[in-house]
Amino acid sequence: MNNQTNIERFDNELRRAIGGAEYAPSLDLWSRIEQSAVSLAPYSAPLPAARWAIVAAAAVLVAVGLGVWFSPVETMPAEPLYAAYIEEFIEVGESRTIAQAHGIEHIQEPIKRIVTPSMQSQPAPETPAVVQEPEAQPVPDSTSHVETQEQPQQPRYHPQSHPQSQQQTKRSPIKLSLMVAGGSTSSSSINGAKAYVGDFMPNGYTNLISNERYTPTEVTHHVPVSYAISVTAPLGGRWSLESGISYSSLFSDVTMPYSSQSVSQRLQFVGVPLRLKYDLYSCSNISLYGGAGGELERCISATLNSQSIDEKPWHTSLNGSLGVQYNLTRRFALYAEPEVSYYLTETELTTIRSDSPISLSGRVGLRVIF
Amino acid sequence: MKSRDEILVDGLRSGDRGAQCELYERYSASLMAISLRYMGERAAAEDLLHDTFIKIFGSIGSFRYRGEGSLRAWMSRIVVNAALGQLRSRGRQQMIPLDEHRELREQEEIPPDVARVPREVLLRFIAELPDGYRQVFNLYCIEGYSHRQIAQSLDINEKSSSSQLLRARRLLIKKVKSYTKLHE
C-alpha cells in the first residue's frame, strides 16, 4: 500500500467518523434561541399562482366590461348579439330611452335597419342594413327623428369602410403579432436576501458549481422576459390557431455553499408556441378571446456568471390565456394577455420555473391584421 | 404521506413554536458538531448555532423539500456558510507558508488507525487545530472540496490551501498516534 493510499484511507476514515457526529449543545441554548425567535414573524406563503390568475382574469373581464359599456358603437351592425338586444327594446318602443340611458346615441341608424321589413329579408347577415341607405324604407314614427339625426353619420356604417366588421361574420383575418411578456408568481430567496446582479466570479468560482455540486443556498429570481413573433391563422367560425417563435430569458442570483457572494444565472430559450384560440366577444374596437396550448422550448444557453452549465435541452409547457385586443386602426391592434403556464420539464437547476412550475405572465403586443 | 421533516417544515412556516422546538431537538446536536468543527471553541460554536437557528426559522420559506435528508443538508449548509462568514469577518484565517521539503517528509508518514479513536475525541482534535488548518481540513476532508474550490471560497491561493491541509493532517496524525499509543 503506497503513501497516497494511506493518506486517502486516513481522510476517508476521518470523514466516516466525523461526518455524522453529534455534539450536544448547552442546556440553556434553546431558551436563548426561543427568546430571540419571539420577534420573528411567521412565514407568510406567497399567494398561489392560481389565485393570481383568477384575480388577473377578473380584472381583465371588468376592464373589458367597462370598455364595452362606455365605448363608441359605430360598428354595432356587425354584432348580432347586440343588435338583438337593441331590437328587443325597439319592439317595446323604448329604444330611444334605453339608448340614451346607456349613452349610445350613435346606434339609432342600425336599429332602424334591423327592424325594417326589407332588412329581415336580406339573405346575408354580414351585409349590414346601412348599405341600403339610399333606398331606405320608411320607418315607424317612433324612430323617424333618429333617422334624421343620423343622416350625416351614415357613411361610417358602409361595409367597405369597415372591412374588419364585414369579415367578422365570415372568417377572422390572418394576424401577425409582436409580443413582449414578463412576470411570474414568486421568487425563492432567503428572507432579507437582496436582489443582486453580479457580473463577477472571484477566482474562477465556477468549479464550485459543477453540476454535482449545484446546491445553491439562496436564490433570488428576477422577472423573466419573453419576446415573440407569431402568426394567427383562422380555422373557421370563432376558432383560430396561433404559432410562431419566441425567445425567453430567465435570470437569477444564486449563492452557492461556502460563499457569501451571489452570482448571476441566466438561461435563454428559443421556443415554438402553439395555441388554439377562441373569440369570446367582440364589439367596436375591442375584442376578447381565450386560448390554450403548449410550447416547446430549446435551451440555447445556460450560464452561471458567463460560464456554461448543463441544462436539459428541451423544455415543454402548457398554457392558457385570456386576451383583450384593441384595434388602433384597420391594420393595427394592441393586445394584452394574462397567461398561466405550467412547466412540465423538471430540471436540476433552480430557476423560477422549477421553483414555481405554475406561473403567471402578462403579455402585451402589437398585432398586424391582413 | 408526509415525512416528519415535511410536517416540521409546515409547522415552521406557520411560526409554530412547537415545531421550532422539535427541529432544535432533532438537529441541534448534529449542527453543533459541524459548528464546533469550524469554530473550534464551544462558546463560539454555540453562538453560531444560536444565530443559525434564528436564520433557519426566518428563512424557512426558501427551503424546498427534496426528500429525506434535504432539510438536514440545507441546515448544514447554513451552518457552514455562517461559520465561514464569521471567521472571514474576524480575519482569523491563519495561513502559514508551506515548507515544501517538510511537506514531502510528511507524505512519507504512515497514518494511524483512526477507527480506534472515539468520535468525540476526533472532534476535539479537529477543534484544537488552528483556524486556517481547521477550515481547509473541514472543507477538503469532510465536505469533499478540491483545493481549487477551497481557494476560491476562502479567497486564498491553491498552494495555501494544500499547505494548510497538509499541516492539519500532520497535526491530526500526531494527535491520533499519541492517543492510540496512550490507549494501547
Coordinates of C-alpha atoms in Angstrom, one line a residue:
Chain A
M1 CA 0.0 0.0 0.0
N2 CA 1.6 3.3 -1.1
N3 CA 1.7 6.5 0.9
Q4 CA -1.0 8.2 -1.2
T5 CA -3.4 5.4 -0.4
N6 CA -2.6 5.7 3.2
I7 CA -3.4 9.4 3.2
E8 CA -6.6 8.7 1.4
R9 CA -7.5 6.0 3.8
F10 CA -6.8 8.3 6.7
D11 CA -9.0 11.0 5.2
N12 CA -11.8 8.5 4.4
E13 CA -11.8 7.1 7.9
L14 CA -11.9 10.6 9.4
R15 CA -14.8 11.5 7.1
R16 CA -16.7 8.5 8.1
A17 CA -16.0 9.1 11.8
I18 CA -16.8 12.8 11.8
G19 CA -19.4 13.1 9.1
G20 CA -22.4 12.1 11.2
A21 CA -21.0 13.3 14.5
E22 CA -23.3 14.8 17.1
Y23 CA -22.3 17.1 20.0
A24 CA -25.0 18.2 22.4
P25 CA -25.1 22.0 22.9
S26 CA -25.6 23.6 26.4
L27 CA -28.9 23.1 28.0
D28 CA -29.7 26.9 28.0
L29 CA -29.1 27.3 24.3
W30 CA -32.7 26.6 23.4
S31 CA -34.0 29.2 25.8
R32 CA -31.7 31.8 24.2
I33 CA -32.9 30.9 20.8
E34 CA -36.5 30.9 21.9
Q35 CA -36.1 34.4 23.3
S36 CA -34.5 35.7 20.1
A37 CA -37.1 33.9 18.0
V38 CA -40.0 35.6 19.7
S39 CA -39.7 38.6 17.4
L40 CA -39.7 36.5 14.3
A41 CA -42.9 36.9 12.2
P42 CA -44.3 33.7 10.9
Y43 CA -43.5 32.9 7.3
S44 CA -46.3 34.0 5.0
A45 CA -46.7 31.9 2.0
P46 CA -46.9 33.7 -1.4
L47 CA -50.3 33.9 -3.0
P48 CA -50.7 30.8 -5.1
A49 CA -50.4 31.2 -8.8
A50 CA -54.0 30.1 -9.4
R51 CA -55.3 32.9 -7.2
W52 CA -53.3 35.4 -9.1
A53 CA -54.6 34.0 -12.3
I54 CA -58.2 34.4 -11.1
V55 CA -57.6 37.9 -9.9
A56 CA -56.0 38.8 -13.2
A57 CA -58.8 37.2 -15.3
A58 CA -61.4 39.0 -13.2
A59 CA -59.6 42.3 -13.7
V60 CA -59.5 41.8 -17.4
L61 CA -63.2 40.9 -17.5
V62 CA -64.1 44.0 -15.5
A63 CA -61.9 46.2 -17.8
V64 CA -63.4 44.7 -20.9
G65 CA -66.9 45.1 -19.5
L66 CA -66.3 48.8 -18.7
G67 CA -64.7 49.2 -22.2
V68 CA -67.8 47.7 -23.8
W69 CA -70.1 49.8 -21.7
F70 CA -68.5 53.1 -22.4
S71 CA -67.0 52.6 -25.9
P72 CA -68.5 54.2 -29.1
V73 CA -70.6 51.7 -31.1
E74 CA -70.1 52.7 -34.8
T75 CA -69.6 49.1 -35.9
M76 CA -72.6 47.8 -33.9
P77 CA -74.4 46.4 -37.0
A78 CA -71.7 43.7 -37.2
E79 CA -72.5 42.4 -33.8
P80 CA -75.6 40.3 -33.9
L81 CA -75.9 39.7 -30.2
Y82 CA -76.0 43.4 -29.5
A83 CA -78.4 44.0 -32.4
A84 CA -80.8 41.5 -30.9
Y85 CA -80.6 43.3 -27.7
I86 CA -81.4 46.6 -29.2
E87 CA -84.2 45.1 -31.4
E88 CA -85.9 43.8 -28.3
F89 CA -86.2 47.3 -26.9
I90 CA -87.3 48.7 -30.2
E91 CA -90.2 46.3 -30.2
V92 CA -91.4 47.7 -26.9
G93 CA -91.0 51.2 -28.2
E94 CA -88.2 52.2 -25.7
S95 CA -85.2 52.2 -27.9
R96 CA -84.6 55.9 -27.6
T97 CA -84.9 55.9 -23.9
I98 CA -82.7 52.9 -23.3
A99 CA -80.1 54.1 -25.8
Q100 CA -79.9 57.5 -24.2
A101 CA -79.7 55.9 -20.8
H102 CA -76.7 54.0 -21.9
G103 CA -75.0 56.8 -23.7
I104 CA -75.1 55.1 -27.1
E105 CA -76.5 57.9 -29.2
H106 CA -74.9 56.7 -32.4
I107 CA -76.7 53.4 -32.9
Q108 CA -80.1 54.5 -33.9
E109 CA -79.5 54.1 -37.6
P110 CA -78.5 50.5 -37.4
I111 CA -81.5 49.9 -35.1
K112 CA -83.8 51.3 -37.7
R113 CA -82.4 49.0 -40.4
I114 CA -82.7 45.9 -38.2
V115 CA -86.4 46.4 -37.7
T116 CA -87.1 47.3 -41.3
P117 CA -89.0 44.5 -43.0
S118 CA -86.8 44.7 -46.1
M119 CA -83.9 44.1 -43.9
Q120 CA -85.4 41.0 -42.4
S121 CA -85.5 39.5 -45.9
Q122 CA -81.8 40.1 -46.6
P123 CA -80.1 36.8 -47.1
A124 CA -76.6 37.6 -45.9
P125 CA -76.4 38.9 -42.3
E126 CA -72.9 40.1 -42.9
T127 CA -74.2 42.9 -45.2
P128 CA -75.4 45.5 -42.7
A129 CA -78.6 47.3 -43.4
V130 CA -76.8 50.6 -43.9
V131 CA -75.7 49.5 -47.4
Q132 CA -79.2 50.1 -48.5
E133 CA -79.2 53.6 -47.1
P134 CA -80.3 55.5 -50.4
E135 CA -83.3 53.2 -50.7
A136 CA -84.2 53.2 -47.1
Q137 CA -87.7 52.1 -46.3
P138 CA -90.0 54.3 -44.2
V139 CA -89.7 53.7 -40.6
P140 CA -92.1 53.9 -37.8
D141 CA -92.8 57.3 -36.3
S142 CA -91.2 56.4 -33.0
T143 CA -87.8 56.3 -34.7
S144 CA -88.1 58.7 -37.6
H145 CA -86.5 61.5 -35.7
V146 CA -83.5 59.3 -35.1
E147 CA -83.0 58.7 -38.8
T148 CA -82.9 62.5 -39.4
Q149 CA -80.3 62.9 -36.7
E150 CA -78.1 60.1 -38.0
Q151 CA -78.0 61.1 -41.7
P152 CA -74.6 62.7 -41.6
Q153 CA -73.1 59.6 -39.9
Q154 CA -74.4 57.1 -42.4
P155 CA -71.2 56.6 -44.4
R156 CA -69.5 55.3 -41.3
Y157 CA -71.6 52.2 -41.5
H158 CA -70.7 51.3 -45.0
P159 CA -69.1 47.9 -45.0
Q160 CA -66.3 49.0 -47.3
S161 CA -65.2 51.5 -44.7
H162 CA -65.2 48.7 -42.1
P163 CA -63.7 45.6 -43.7
Q164 CA -63.0 44.2 -40.3
S165 CA -66.6 44.3 -39.4
Q166 CA -67.6 42.7 -42.6
Q167 CA -65.2 39.8 -42.0
Q168 CA -66.3 39.1 -38.6
T169 CA -69.2 37.1 -39.8
K170 CA -67.1 35.1 -42.3
R171 CA -63.6 34.3 -41.0
S172 CA -61.1 36.0 -38.9
P173 CA -58.2 37.6 -40.8
I174 CA -54.6 36.4 -40.6
K175 CA -52.8 38.3 -37.9
L176 CA -49.1 38.8 -37.2
S177 CA -48.3 39.6 -33.6
L178 CA -45.2 41.0 -32.0
M179 CA -45.2 40.3 -28.3
V180 CA -43.2 41.0 -25.1
A181 CA -44.1 39.2 -21.9
G182 CA -42.9 39.2 -18.4
G183 CA -43.9 38.2 -14.9
S184 CA -44.3 35.3 -12.6
T185 CA -45.6 34.3 -9.3
S186 CA -42.9 34.1 -6.8
S187 CA -39.2 34.2 -6.1
S188 CA -37.3 31.9 -4.0
S189 CA -34.9 33.7 -1.7
I190 CA -34.0 33.6 1.9
N191 CA -35.7 36.4 3.8
G192 CA -33.7 39.6 3.7
A193 CA -31.6 38.5 0.8
K194 CA -31.3 41.4 -1.6
A195 CA -31.5 41.0 -5.3
Y196 CA -28.0 41.4 -6.6
V197 CA -26.9 41.3 -10.1
G198 CA -23.3 40.4 -10.2
D199 CA -21.0 40.1 -13.2
F200 CA -18.0 38.8 -11.4
M201 CA -16.9 35.4 -10.1
P202 CA -13.9 35.7 -7.9
N203 CA -11.0 33.3 -8.7
G204 CA -12.9 31.2 -11.2
Y205 CA -15.7 30.3 -8.8
T206 CA -17.3 28.0 -11.4
N207 CA -15.6 24.9 -10.1
L208 CA -17.8 25.2 -7.0
I209 CA -20.8 24.8 -9.2
S210 CA -20.1 21.8 -11.4
N211 CA -23.5 20.1 -11.7
E212 CA -23.0 17.6 -9.0
R213 CA -22.4 20.5 -6.6
Y214 CA -25.2 22.6 -7.8
T215 CA -26.9 23.1 -4.4
P216 CA -27.5 26.9 -4.0
T217 CA -28.4 28.1 -0.6
E218 CA -30.0 31.3 -1.7
V219 CA -31.7 32.1 -5.0
T220 CA -33.3 35.3 -6.0
H221 CA -35.2 35.2 -9.2
H222 CA -35.7 38.2 -11.5
V223 CA -38.8 38.6 -13.6
P224 CA -38.4 36.5 -16.7
V225 CA -38.8 38.3 -20.0
S226 CA -40.0 36.9 -23.4
Y227 CA -40.3 38.2 -26.9
A228 CA -42.2 36.6 -29.7
I229 CA -43.4 36.9 -33.2
S230 CA -46.4 34.9 -34.1
V231 CA -49.0 34.3 -36.8
T232 CA -52.6 33.7 -36.1
A233 CA -54.5 31.8 -38.8
P234 CA -58.3 31.4 -38.9
L235 CA -59.7 27.9 -38.6
G236 CA -63.3 28.8 -39.2
G237 CA -66.0 30.3 -37.0
R238 CA -64.5 31.8 -33.9
W239 CA -61.5 29.4 -33.8
S240 CA -58.0 30.3 -34.8
L241 CA -54.6 28.8 -34.5
E242 CA -51.5 30.7 -33.4
S243 CA -47.9 29.8 -33.7
G244 CA -44.5 31.4 -34.2
I245 CA -41.2 31.7 -32.5
S246 CA -40.3 33.0 -29.0
Y247 CA -37.3 34.0 -27.1
S248 CA -37.2 33.8 -23.3
S249 CA -34.6 34.8 -20.7
L250 CA -34.6 33.6 -17.1
F251 CA -32.3 35.5 -14.7
S252 CA -31.5 34.6 -11.1
D253 CA -28.9 35.5 -8.5
V254 CA -27.6 32.4 -6.7
T255 CA -25.5 32.0 -3.7
M256 CA -23.6 28.7 -3.5
P257 CA -22.4 26.9 -0.4
Y258 CA -19.4 28.3 1.3
S259 CA -19.6 31.6 -0.4
S260 CA -21.2 34.9 0.8
Q261 CA -21.3 36.3 -2.7
S262 CA -24.1 35.8 -5.2
V263 CA -23.5 35.1 -8.9
S264 CA -25.8 35.6 -11.8
Q265 CA -27.5 32.6 -13.5
R266 CA -29.0 33.1 -16.9
L267 CA -31.0 30.7 -19.1
Q268 CA -32.1 31.5 -22.6
F269 CA -34.7 29.7 -24.6
V270 CA -36.0 29.7 -28.1
G271 CA -39.4 28.2 -28.4
V272 CA -42.3 27.4 -30.7
P273 CA -45.7 28.1 -29.2
L274 CA -48.9 26.5 -30.5
R275 CA -52.2 27.8 -29.2
L276 CA -55.8 27.3 -30.1
K277 CA -57.8 30.5 -29.7
Y278 CA -61.4 31.2 -29.5
D279 CA -63.1 34.6 -29.9
L280 CA -65.3 35.1 -26.9
Y281 CA -66.7 38.5 -27.7
S282 CA -66.1 41.5 -29.8
C283 CA -67.7 44.9 -30.3
S284 CA -66.5 48.2 -31.5
N285 CA -62.7 48.3 -31.3
I286 CA -62.4 45.8 -28.5
S287 CA -62.4 42.0 -28.6
L288 CA -62.0 39.4 -26.0
Y289 CA -60.6 35.9 -26.6
G290 CA -59.3 32.9 -24.8
G291 CA -56.6 30.5 -25.8
A292 CA -54.9 27.3 -24.7
G293 CA -52.0 25.3 -25.9
G294 CA -48.4 24.5 -25.3
E295 CA -44.9 25.5 -26.1
L296 CA -41.7 23.5 -26.9
E297 CA -38.6 25.4 -26.0
R298 CA -34.9 24.7 -26.7
C299 CA -32.4 25.9 -24.1
I300 CA -29.8 27.7 -26.2
S301 CA -27.7 29.0 -23.3
A302 CA -27.3 28.3 -19.6
T303 CA -24.7 30.2 -17.8
L304 CA -23.6 30.9 -14.3
N305 CA -21.7 34.2 -14.4
S306 CA -20.9 33.7 -18.1
Q307 CA -19.6 30.1 -17.5
S308 CA -21.7 27.5 -19.3
I309 CA -23.5 25.0 -17.2
D310 CA -25.5 21.9 -18.2
E311 CA -29.3 22.2 -18.6
K312 CA -31.8 19.9 -20.2
P313 CA -32.1 21.0 -23.9
W314 CA -35.8 20.6 -24.4
H315 CA -38.5 22.2 -22.1
T316 CA -42.2 21.8 -22.5
S317 CA -45.1 23.8 -21.0
L318 CA -48.8 24.1 -21.2
N319 CA -50.6 27.4 -21.0
G320 CA -53.9 29.1 -21.0
S321 CA -54.6 32.7 -21.6
L322 CA -57.3 35.4 -21.8
G323 CA -56.7 38.2 -24.2
V324 CA -58.0 41.6 -24.9
Q325 CA -57.4 43.3 -28.3
Y326 CA -57.9 47.0 -29.0
N327 CA -58.0 48.0 -32.7
L328 CA -56.0 51.1 -33.2
T329 CA -56.7 51.2 -37.0
R330 CA -57.9 48.8 -39.6
R331 CA -54.4 47.2 -39.8
F332 CA -53.0 47.5 -36.3
A333 CA -54.2 46.5 -32.9
L334 CA -52.8 46.4 -29.4
Y335 CA -53.4 43.4 -27.2
A336 CA -52.8 42.2 -23.7
E337 CA -52.9 38.6 -22.5
P338 CA -52.6 37.4 -18.9
E339 CA -51.3 33.9 -19.3
V340 CA -51.0 31.0 -16.9
S341 CA -48.3 28.5 -17.7
Y342 CA -47.4 25.1 -16.3
Y343 CA -43.9 23.9 -16.9
L344 CA -43.6 20.2 -17.3
T345 CA -39.8 19.8 -17.6
E346 CA -38.0 19.0 -14.4
T347 CA -34.6 20.5 -14.2
E348 CA -31.6 20.2 -11.8
L349 CA -31.0 23.9 -11.9
T350 CA -33.0 26.2 -9.6
T351 CA -35.0 28.5 -11.8
I352 CA -38.2 30.4 -11.4
R353 CA -39.8 27.7 -13.4
S354 CA -38.6 24.9 -11.1
D355 CA -39.4 26.8 -8.0
S356 CA -42.8 27.7 -9.3
P357 CA -44.0 25.4 -12.1
I358 CA -47.2 27.3 -12.4
S359 CA -46.5 30.9 -13.3
L360 CA -48.5 33.9 -14.4
S361 CA -47.2 36.2 -17.0
G362 CA -48.5 39.3 -18.7
R363 CA -48.2 39.5 -22.5
V364 CA -48.6 42.8 -24.4
G365 CA -48.0 43.3 -28.1
L366 CA -48.8 44.8 -31.4
R367 CA -50.9 42.9 -33.9
V368 CA -50.9 43.4 -37.7
I369 CA -54.1 42.4 -39.4
F370 CA -54.0 41.3 -43.0
Chain B
M1 CA -47.9 10.6 3.4
K2 CA -45.8 13.5 4.6
S3 CA -42.5 12.8 6.3
R4 CA -41.7 14.1 9.7
D5 CA -39.4 16.7 8.2
E6 CA -42.2 17.9 5.8
I7 CA -44.6 18.2 8.8
L8 CA -41.9 20.1 10.7
V9 CA -41.4 22.5 7.8
D10 CA -45.1 23.2 7.5
G11 CA -45.1 24.0 11.2
L12 CA -42.1 26.2 10.9
R13 CA -43.7 28.1 8.1
S14 CA -46.7 28.9 10.2
G15 CA -44.5 30.1 13.0
D16 CA -45.4 27.2 15.3
R17 CA -43.2 27.3 18.4
G18 CA -43.6 23.5 19.0
A19 CA -42.2 22.8 15.5
Q20 CA -39.3 25.1 16.2
C21 CA -38.6 23.3 19.5
E22 CA -38.8 19.9 17.8
L23 CA -36.5 20.9 15.0
Y24 CA -34.0 22.0 17.6
E25 CA -34.3 18.8 19.5
R26 CA -33.8 16.7 16.3
Y27 CA -30.9 18.5 14.7
S28 CA -29.1 20.7 17.3
A29 CA -26.6 18.1 18.2
S30 CA -25.5 17.4 14.6
L31 CA -25.4 21.1 13.7
M32 CA -23.5 21.8 16.9
A33 CA -20.9 19.2 15.8
I34 CA -20.5 21.0 12.5
S35 CA -20.3 24.4 14.2
L36 CA -17.7 23.1 16.6
R37 CA -15.6 21.6 13.7
Y38 CA -15.4 25.0 12.1
M39 CA -15.3 27.4 15.1
G40 CA -13.1 25.3 17.4
E41 CA -14.4 26.7 20.6
R42 CA -17.6 25.6 22.3
A43 CA -18.8 29.1 23.2
A44 CA -18.2 30.4 19.7
A45 CA -19.9 27.3 18.2
E46 CA -23.0 27.8 20.4
D47 CA -23.2 31.5 19.4
L48 CA -23.0 30.4 15.8
L49 CA -25.6 27.7 16.4
H50 CA -27.9 30.3 18.0
D51 CA -27.6 32.6 15.0
T52 CA -28.1 29.7 12.7
F53 CA -31.4 28.6 14.2
I54 CA -32.7 32.2 14.1
K55 CA -31.7 32.3 10.4
I56 CA -33.3 28.9 9.7
F57 CA -36.6 30.0 11.4
G58 CA -36.6 33.2 9.4
S59 CA -35.7 31.8 6.0
I60 CA -37.7 28.5 6.1
G61 CA -39.8 29.9 3.3
S62 CA -36.9 29.5 0.9
F63 CA -36.4 25.8 1.7
R64 CA -37.6 23.3 -0.8
Y65 CA -38.1 19.7 0.4
R66 CA -36.3 17.4 -2.0
G67 CA -36.6 14.2 0.0
E68 CA -35.3 12.6 3.2
G69 CA -32.1 14.3 4.4
S70 CA -32.7 17.5 2.4
L71 CA -33.7 19.5 5.5
R72 CA -30.6 18.4 7.3
A73 CA -28.4 19.2 4.3
W74 CA -29.9 22.6 3.9
M75 CA -29.4 23.5 7.6
S76 CA -25.8 22.1 7.5
R77 CA -25.0 24.4 4.6
I78 CA -26.3 27.4 6.5
V79 CA -24.1 26.5 9.5
V80 CA -21.0 26.1 7.3
N81 CA -21.7 29.4 5.4
A82 CA -22.3 31.2 8.7
A83 CA -19.1 29.8 10.2
L84 CA -17.0 30.7 7.2
G85 CA -18.6 34.2 7.1
Q86 CA -17.9 34.7 10.7
L87 CA -14.3 33.5 10.5
R88 CA -13.7 35.7 7.5
S89 CA -15.2 38.8 9.2
R90 CA -12.9 38.2 12.2
G91 CA -9.9 37.8 10.0
R92 CA -9.0 34.7 11.8
Q93 CA -7.6 32.8 8.9
Q94 CA -4.0 31.9 9.8
M95 CA -2.4 30.7 6.6
I96 CA 1.1 29.6 7.3
P97 CA 3.5 29.4 4.3
L98 CA 4.3 26.0 3.1
D99 CA 7.6 24.3 3.7
E100 CA 8.0 22.2 0.6
H101 CA 10.6 19.9 1.9
R102 CA 8.8 19.3 5.1
E103 CA 5.6 18.5 3.2
L104 CA 7.4 15.8 1.3
R105 CA 8.6 14.3 4.6
E106 CA 5.0 14.3 5.9
Q107 CA 3.8 12.4 2.8
E108 CA 6.0 9.5 3.9
E109 CA 4.4 9.1 7.2
I110 CA 2.1 6.1 7.7
P111 CA -1.2 7.4 9.1
P112 CA -2.5 5.7 12.3
D113 CA -5.8 3.7 12.5
V114 CA -8.5 6.4 13.0
A115 CA -11.1 3.8 13.8
R116 CA -9.5 3.2 17.3
V117 CA -10.2 6.8 18.3
P118 CA -13.7 7.7 19.7
R119 CA -15.6 10.1 17.6
E120 CA -15.8 12.8 20.3
V121 CA -12.1 12.7 20.7
L122 CA -11.6 13.1 17.0
L123 CA -13.9 16.1 17.1
R124 CA -11.8 17.6 19.9
F125 CA -8.7 17.1 17.9
I126 CA -10.2 18.9 14.9
A127 CA -11.4 21.7 17.2
E128 CA -7.9 22.1 18.5
L129 CA -6.5 22.8 15.0
P130 CA -5.6 26.4 14.2
D131 CA -8.4 28.2 12.4
G132 CA -6.9 28.2 8.9
Y133 CA -5.9 24.5 9.2
R134 CA -9.4 23.6 10.5
Q135 CA -11.3 25.4 7.8
V136 CA -9.3 23.8 5.0
F137 CA -9.4 20.4 6.6
N138 CA -13.2 20.5 7.0
L139 CA -13.8 21.7 3.5
Y140 CA -11.4 19.2 2.0
C141 CA -11.8 16.1 4.1
I142 CA -15.4 16.3 5.3
E143 CA -17.2 18.4 2.6
G144 CA -15.1 16.9 -0.2
Y145 CA -14.0 20.1 -2.0
S146 CA -10.9 20.4 -4.1
H147 CA -8.1 22.8 -3.3
R148 CA -9.1 25.0 -6.2
Q149 CA -12.7 25.2 -4.8
I150 CA -11.4 25.9 -1.3
A151 CA -9.1 28.6 -2.6
Q152 CA -12.0 30.2 -4.4
S153 CA -14.3 30.1 -1.4
L154 CA -11.8 31.3 1.1
D155 CA -10.1 33.8 -1.2
I156 CA -6.7 32.2 -0.8
N157 CA -4.4 30.6 -3.4
E158 CA -4.3 26.9 -4.0
K159 CA -0.9 26.4 -2.6
S160 CA -2.0 27.9 0.7
S161 CA -5.0 25.5 0.8
S162 CA -2.8 22.4 0.2
S163 CA -0.3 23.6 2.7
Q164 CA -3.0 24.2 5.4
L165 CA -4.3 20.7 4.7
L166 CA -1.0 19.0 5.0
R167 CA -0.3 20.7 8.3
A168 CA -3.7 19.9 9.6
R169 CA -3.3 16.3 8.6
R170 CA 0.1 16.2 10.1
L171 CA -1.2 17.6 13.4
L172 CA -4.1 15.2 13.4
I173 CA -1.9 12.2 12.7
K174 CA 0.3 13.2 15.5
K175 CA -2.6 13.5 17.9
V176 CA -4.1 10.2 16.8
K177 CA -0.8 8.4 17.2
S178 CA -0.4 9.8 20.6
Y179 CA -3.8 8.8 21.6
T180 CA -3.5 5.3 20.2
K181 CA -0.1 4.9 21.8
L182 CA -1.6 6.0 25.2
H183 CA -4.5 3.7 24.9
E184 CA -2.8 0.6 23.6

